[in-house]
JSON list of C-alpha atoms in Angstrom, two decimals:
[
{"chain": "O", "resi": 8, "resn": "MET", "atom": "CA", "xyz": [-44.23, 99.55, -141.52]},
{"chain": "O", "resi": 9, "resn": "THR", "atom": "CA", "xyz": [-47.64, 98.52, -142.24]},
{"chain": "O", "resi": 10, "resn": "PRO", "atom": "CA", "xyz": [-49.35, 100.64, -144.78]},
{"chain": "O", "resi": 11, "resn": "ILE", "atom": "CA", "xyz": [-52.07, 101.55, -142.44]},
{"chain": "O", "resi": 12, "resn": "PHE", "atom": "CA", "xyz": [-50.05, 103.35, -140.16]},
{"chain": "O", "resi": 13, "resn": "ALA", "atom": "CA", "xyz": [-48.09, 104.84, -143.02]},
{"chain": "O", "resi": 14, "resn": "ILE", "atom": "CA", "xyz": [-51.13, 105.92, -144.22]},
{"chain": "O", "resi": 15, "resn": "SER", "atom": "CA", "xyz": [-52.38, 106.82, -140.87]},
{"chain": "O", "resi": 16, "resn": "VAL", "atom": "CA", "xyz": [-49.64, 109.59, -140.42]},
{"chain": "O", "resi": 17, "resn": "LEU", "atom": "CA", "xyz": [-49.29, 110.98, -144.16]},
{"chain": "O", "resi": 18, "resn": "LEU", "atom": "CA", "xyz": [-53.22, 112.19, -143.23]},
{"chain": "O", "resi": 19, "resn": "PHE", "atom": "CA", "xyz": [-51.55, 113.57, -139.50]},
{"chain": "O", "resi": 20, "resn": "ALA", "atom": "CA", "xyz": [-49.03, 114.82, -141.23]},
{"chain": "O", "resi": 21, "resn": "LEU", "atom": "CA", "xyz": [-51.50, 117.17, -143.70]},
{"chain": "O", "resi": 22, "resn": "VAL", "atom": "CA", "xyz": [-53.71, 118.12, -141.14]},
{"chain": "O", "resi": 23, "resn": "CYS", "atom": "CA", "xyz": [-51.31, 119.29, -139.52]},
{"chain": "O", "resi": 24, "resn": "SER", "atom": "CA", "xyz": [-49.48, 122.26, -141.71]},
{"chain": "O", "resi": 25, "resn": "CYS", "atom": "CA", "xyz": [-53.44, 122.49, -143.19]},
{"chain": "O", "resi": 26, "resn": "HIS", "atom": "CA", "xyz": [-53.93, 123.32, -140.33]},
{"chain": "O", "resi": 27, "resn": "ALA", "atom": "CA", "xyz": [-50.89, 125.56, -139.54]},
{"chain": "O", "resi": 28, "resn": "GLN", "atom": "CA", "xyz": [-51.37, 127.76, -142.02]},
{"chain": "O", "resi": 29, "resn": "VAL", "atom": "CA", "xyz": [-54.13, 128.95, -141.26]},
{"chain": "O", "resi": 30, "resn": "ASN", "atom": "CA", "xyz": [-53.77, 132.31, -139.46]},
{"chain": "O", "resi": 31, "resn": "ARG", "atom": "CA", "xyz": [-56.98, 134.09, -139.61]},
{"chain": "O", "resi": 32, "resn": "PRO", "atom": "CA", "xyz": [-59.71, 133.10, -136.25]},
{"chain": "O", "resi": 33, "resn": "ASP", "atom": "CA", "xyz": [-62.19, 130.68, -137.64]},
{"chain": "O", "resi": 34, "resn": "TYR", "atom": "CA", "xyz": [-64.94, 132.96, -137.33]},
{"chain": "O", "resi": 35, "resn": "ARG", "atom": "CA", "xyz": [-63.67, 136.25, -139.56]},
{"chain": "O", "resi": 36, "resn": "TYR", "atom": "CA", "xyz": [-64.27, 136.36, -143.04]},
{"chain": "O", "resi": 37, "resn": "CYS", "atom": "CA", "xyz": [-63.76, 139.34, -144.10]},
{"chain": "O", "resi": 38, "resn": "GLN", "atom": "CA", "xyz": [-62.65, 143.63, -142.63]},
{"chain": "O", "resi": 39, "resn": "ASN", "atom": "CA", "xyz": [-63.59, 145.09, -145.27]},
{"chain": "O", "resi": 40, "resn": "ASN", "atom": "CA", "xyz": [-64.92, 144.69, -149.01]},
{"chain": "O", "resi": 41, "resn": "SER", "atom": "CA", "xyz": [-61.87, 144.37, -150.82]},
{"chain": "O", "resi": 42, "resn": "GLU", "atom": "CA", "xyz": [-62.12, 140.68, -149.30]},
{"chain": "O", "resi": 43, "resn": "CYS", "atom": "CA", "xyz": [-65.06, 140.08, -150.82]},
{"chain": "O", "resi": 44, "resn": "GLN", "atom": "CA", "xyz": [-66.05, 138.60, -154.50]},
{"chain": "O", "resi": 45, "resn": "PRO", "atom": "CA", "xyz": [-67.25, 140.99, -156.97]},
{"chain": "O", "resi": 46, "resn": "ASP", "atom": "CA", "xyz": [-71.35, 142.40, -156.36]},
{"chain": "O", "resi": 47, "resn": "HIS", "atom": "CA", "xyz": [-69.81, 141.52, -151.97]},
{"chain": "O", "resi": 48, "resn": "CYS", "atom": "CA", "xyz": [-69.71, 143.50, -149.15]},
{"chain": "O", "resi": 49, "resn": "CYS", "atom": "CA", "xyz": [-68.57, 142.94, -146.44]},
{"chain": "O", "resi": 50, "resn": "THR", "atom": "CA", "xyz": [-71.23, 143.18, -143.43]},
{"chain": "O", "resi": 51, "resn": "ILE", "atom": "CA", "xyz": [-71.78, 143.56, -139.69]},
{"chain": "O", "resi": 52, "resn": "GLY", "atom": "CA", "xyz": [-74.50, 142.14, -138.00]},
{"chain": "O", "resi": 53, "resn": "PRO", "atom": "CA", "xyz": [-76.30, 144.01, -134.69]},
{"chain": "O", "resi": 54, "resn": "LEU", "atom": "CA", "xyz": [-74.99, 141.33, -132.32]},
{"chain": "O", "resi": 55, "resn": "ARG", "atom": "CA", "xyz": [-72.42, 141.59, -129.88]},
{"chain": "O", "resi": 56, "resn": "TYR", "atom": "CA", "xyz": [-70.19, 139.08, -131.42]},
{"chain": "O", "resi": 57, "resn": "SER", "atom": "CA", "xyz": [-71.93, 139.61, -135.07]},
{"chain": "O", "resi": 58, "resn": "ILE", "atom": "CA", "xyz": [-69.20, 137.81, -137.48]},
{"chain": "O", "resi": 59, "resn": "PRO", "atom": "CA", "xyz": [-68.42, 140.36, -139.95]},
{"chain": "O", "resi": 60, "resn": "GLN", "atom": "CA", "xyz": [-69.58, 138.40, -143.57]},
{"chain": "O", "resi": 61, "resn": "CYS", "atom": "CA", "xyz": [-69.44, 139.10, -147.27]},
{"chain": "O", "resi": 62, "resn": "LYS", "atom": "CA", "xyz": [-72.97, 138.85, -148.47]},
{"chain": "O", "resi": 63, "resn": "SER", "atom": "CA", "xyz": [-74.69, 139.28, -152.42]},
{"chain": "O", "resi": 64, "resn": "MET", "atom": "CA", "xyz": [-75.31, 143.28, -152.99]},
{"chain": "O", "resi": 65, "resn": "GLN", "atom": "CA", "xyz": [-79.31, 143.60, -152.28]},
{"chain": "O", "resi": 66, "resn": "LYS", "atom": "CA", "xyz": [-80.93, 142.88, -155.79]},
{"chain": "O", "resi": 67, "resn": "GLU", "atom": "CA", "xyz": [-83.89, 144.39, -157.47]},
{"chain": "O", "resi": 68, "resn": "GLY", "atom": "CA", "xyz": [-86.93, 144.18, -155.13]},
{"chain": "O", "resi": 69, "resn": "GLU", "atom": "CA", "xyz": [-84.71, 143.54, -152.29]},
{"chain": "O", "resi": 70, "resn": "ILE", "atom": "CA", "xyz": [-85.14, 145.53, -148.75]},
{"chain": "O", "resi": 71, "resn": "CYS", "atom": "CA", "xyz": [-81.94, 148.45, -148.89]},
{"chain": "O", "resi": 72, "resn": "ARG", "atom": "CA", "xyz": [-80.91, 151.75, -146.77]},
{"chain": "O", "resi": 73, "resn": "PRO", "atom": "CA", "xyz": [-82.21, 154.62, -148.28]},
{"chain": "O", "resi": 74, "resn": "GLY", "atom": "CA", "xyz": [-80.28, 157.83, -148.82]},
{"chain": "O", "resi": 75, "resn": "ASN", "atom": "CA", "xyz": [-76.33, 158.23, -148.46]},
{"chain": "O", "resi": 76, "resn": "VAL", "atom": "CA", "xyz": [-74.65, 154.29, -147.59]},
{"chain": "O", "resi": 77, "resn": "SER", "atom": "CA", "xyz": [-72.98, 154.87, -144.47]},
{"chain": "O", "resi": 78, "resn": "THR", "atom": "CA", "xyz": [-69.89, 152.39, -144.13]},
{"chain": "O", "resi": 79, "resn": "LEU", "atom": "CA", "xyz": [-68.39, 151.54, -140.36]},
{"chain": "O", "resi": 80, "resn": "ASN", "atom": "CA", "xyz": [-65.33, 151.66, -139.30]},
{"chain": "O", "resi": 81, "resn": "VAL", "atom": "CA", "xyz": [-64.65, 150.22, -135.82]},
{"chain": "O", "resi": 82, "resn": "THR", "atom": "CA", "xyz": [-62.42, 147.91, -133.14]},
{"chain": "O", "resi": 83, "resn": "VAL", "atom": "CA", "xyz": [-64.17, 144.50, -133.10]},
{"chain": "O", "resi": 84, "resn": "GLY", "atom": "CA", "xyz": [-63.60, 142.25, -130.07]},
{"chain": "O", "resi": 85, "resn": "TYR", "atom": "CA", "xyz": [-64.65, 138.58, -128.85]},
{"chain": "O", "resi": 86, "resn": "PRO", "atom": "CA", "xyz": [-65.02, 137.25, -125.95]},
{"chain": "O", "resi": 87, "resn": "ASP", "atom": "CA", "xyz": [-60.77, 134.71, -126.83]},
{"chain": "O", "resi": 88, "resn": "GLY", "atom": "CA", "xyz": [-59.46, 138.40, -126.32]},
{"chain": "O", "resi": 89, "resn": "THR", "atom": "CA", "xyz": [-59.46, 138.63, -130.33]},
{"chain": "O", "resi": 90, "resn": "GLU", "atom": "CA", "xyz": [-59.83, 142.37, -131.78]},
{"chain": "O", "resi": 91, "resn": "LEU", "atom": "CA", "xyz": [-60.86, 142.75, -135.47]},
{"chain": "O", "resi": 92, "resn": "LYS", "atom": "CA", "xyz": [-59.98, 146.09, -137.27]},
{"chain": "O", "resi": 93, "resn": "LEU", "atom": "CA", "xyz": [-63.18, 146.92, -139.58]},
{"chain": "O", "resi": 94, "resn": "GLU", "atom": "CA", "xyz": [-62.87, 149.29, -142.61]},
{"chain": "O", "resi": 95, "resn": "ASP", "atom": "CA", "xyz": [-65.42, 150.66, -144.53]},
{"chain": "O", "resi": 96, "resn": "VAL", "atom": "CA", "xyz": [-68.31, 147.87, -143.64]},
{"chain": "O", "resi": 97, "resn": "HIS", "atom": "CA", "xyz": [-71.84, 147.72, -144.25]},
{"chain": "O", "resi": 98, "resn": "TYR", "atom": "CA", "xyz": [-74.15, 147.60, -141.70]},
{"chain": "O", "resi": 99, "resn": "ILE", "atom": "CA", "xyz": [-76.51, 144.30, -141.85]},
{"chain": "O", "resi": 100, "resn": "PHE", "atom": "CA", "xyz": [-76.66, 144.20, -145.10]},
{"chain": "O", "resi": 101, "resn": "CYS", "atom": "CA", "xyz": [-74.81, 145.77, -148.74]},
{"chain": "O", "resi": 102, "resn": "PRO", "atom": "CA", "xyz": [-75.82, 148.26, -151.01]},
{"chain": "O", "resi": 103, "resn": "CYS", "atom": "CA", "xyz": [-78.23, 147.68, -154.15]},
{"chain": "O", "resi": 104, "resn": "VAL", "atom": "CA", "xyz": [-76.15, 146.22, -156.73]},
{"chain": "O", "resi": 105, "resn": "GLU", "atom": "CA", "xyz": [-74.91, 148.60, -159.96]},
{"chain": "O", "resi": 106, "resn": "GLY", "atom": "CA", "xyz": [-77.56, 150.07, -162.23]},
{"chain": "O", "resi": 107, "resn": "LEU", "atom": "CA", "xyz": [-80.32, 149.90, -158.83]},
{"chain": "O", "resi": 108, "resn": "LEU", "atom": "CA", "xyz": [-81.42, 152.36, -156.60]},
{"chain": "O", "resi": 109, "resn": "CYS", "atom": "CA", "xyz": [-82.79, 152.66, -153.63]},
{"chain": "O", "resi": 110, "resn": "ASP", "atom": "CA", "xyz": [-86.09, 153.90, -153.89]},
{"chain": "O", "resi": 111, "resn": "ASP", "atom": "CA", "xyz": [-86.95, 156.56, -150.33]},
{"chain": "O", "resi": 112, "resn": "LYS", "atom": "CA", "xyz": [-89.82, 155.43, -150.35]},
{"chain": "O", "resi": 113, "resn": "GLU", "atom": "CA", "xyz": [-89.87, 151.98, -150.84]},
{"chain": "O", "resi": 114, "resn": "GLY", "atom": "CA", "xyz": [-87.43, 151.21, -149.61]},
{"chain": "O", "resi": 115, "resn": "VAL", "atom": "CA", "xyz": [-86.54, 148.36, -152.11]},
{"chain": "O", "resi": 116, "resn": "CYS", "atom": "CA", "xyz": [-83.71, 148.72, -154.94]},
{"chain": "O", "resi": 117, "resn": "LYS", "atom": "CA", "xyz": [-84.98, 149.58, -158.49]},
{"chain": "O", "resi": 118, "resn": "GLU", "atom": "CA", "xyz": [-84.36, 150.28, -161.37]},
{"chain": "O", "resi": 119, "resn": "ILE", "atom": "CA", "xyz": [-82.37, 153.25, -162.09]},
{"chain": "O", "resi": 120, "resn": "ASP", "atom": "CA", "xyz": [-85.11, 155.76, -164.04]}
]
């Protein structure tokens, strides 16, 4: 067996074993906030077939949603027939990071007075 052939077989086996361990569809990044890093939350966009993904919490001066920050519990479907149950995900963007509040008039994150 030539060294190049042996290396090719080894690489092929490695790639196949890594691919076989992935259980999630490529487009699923999160289903709830607990799957995100600290200071991040799980969000879903406004478009059909939006991909849930972890985004960072809004920082000072960034846009936010005034009032009660509500989350969504929804099942989304994709063209391949896959359905994902999303729990407590945020719509479009995360709330303000801890220590900041969303200003009702300006709609941006500000320090708590």
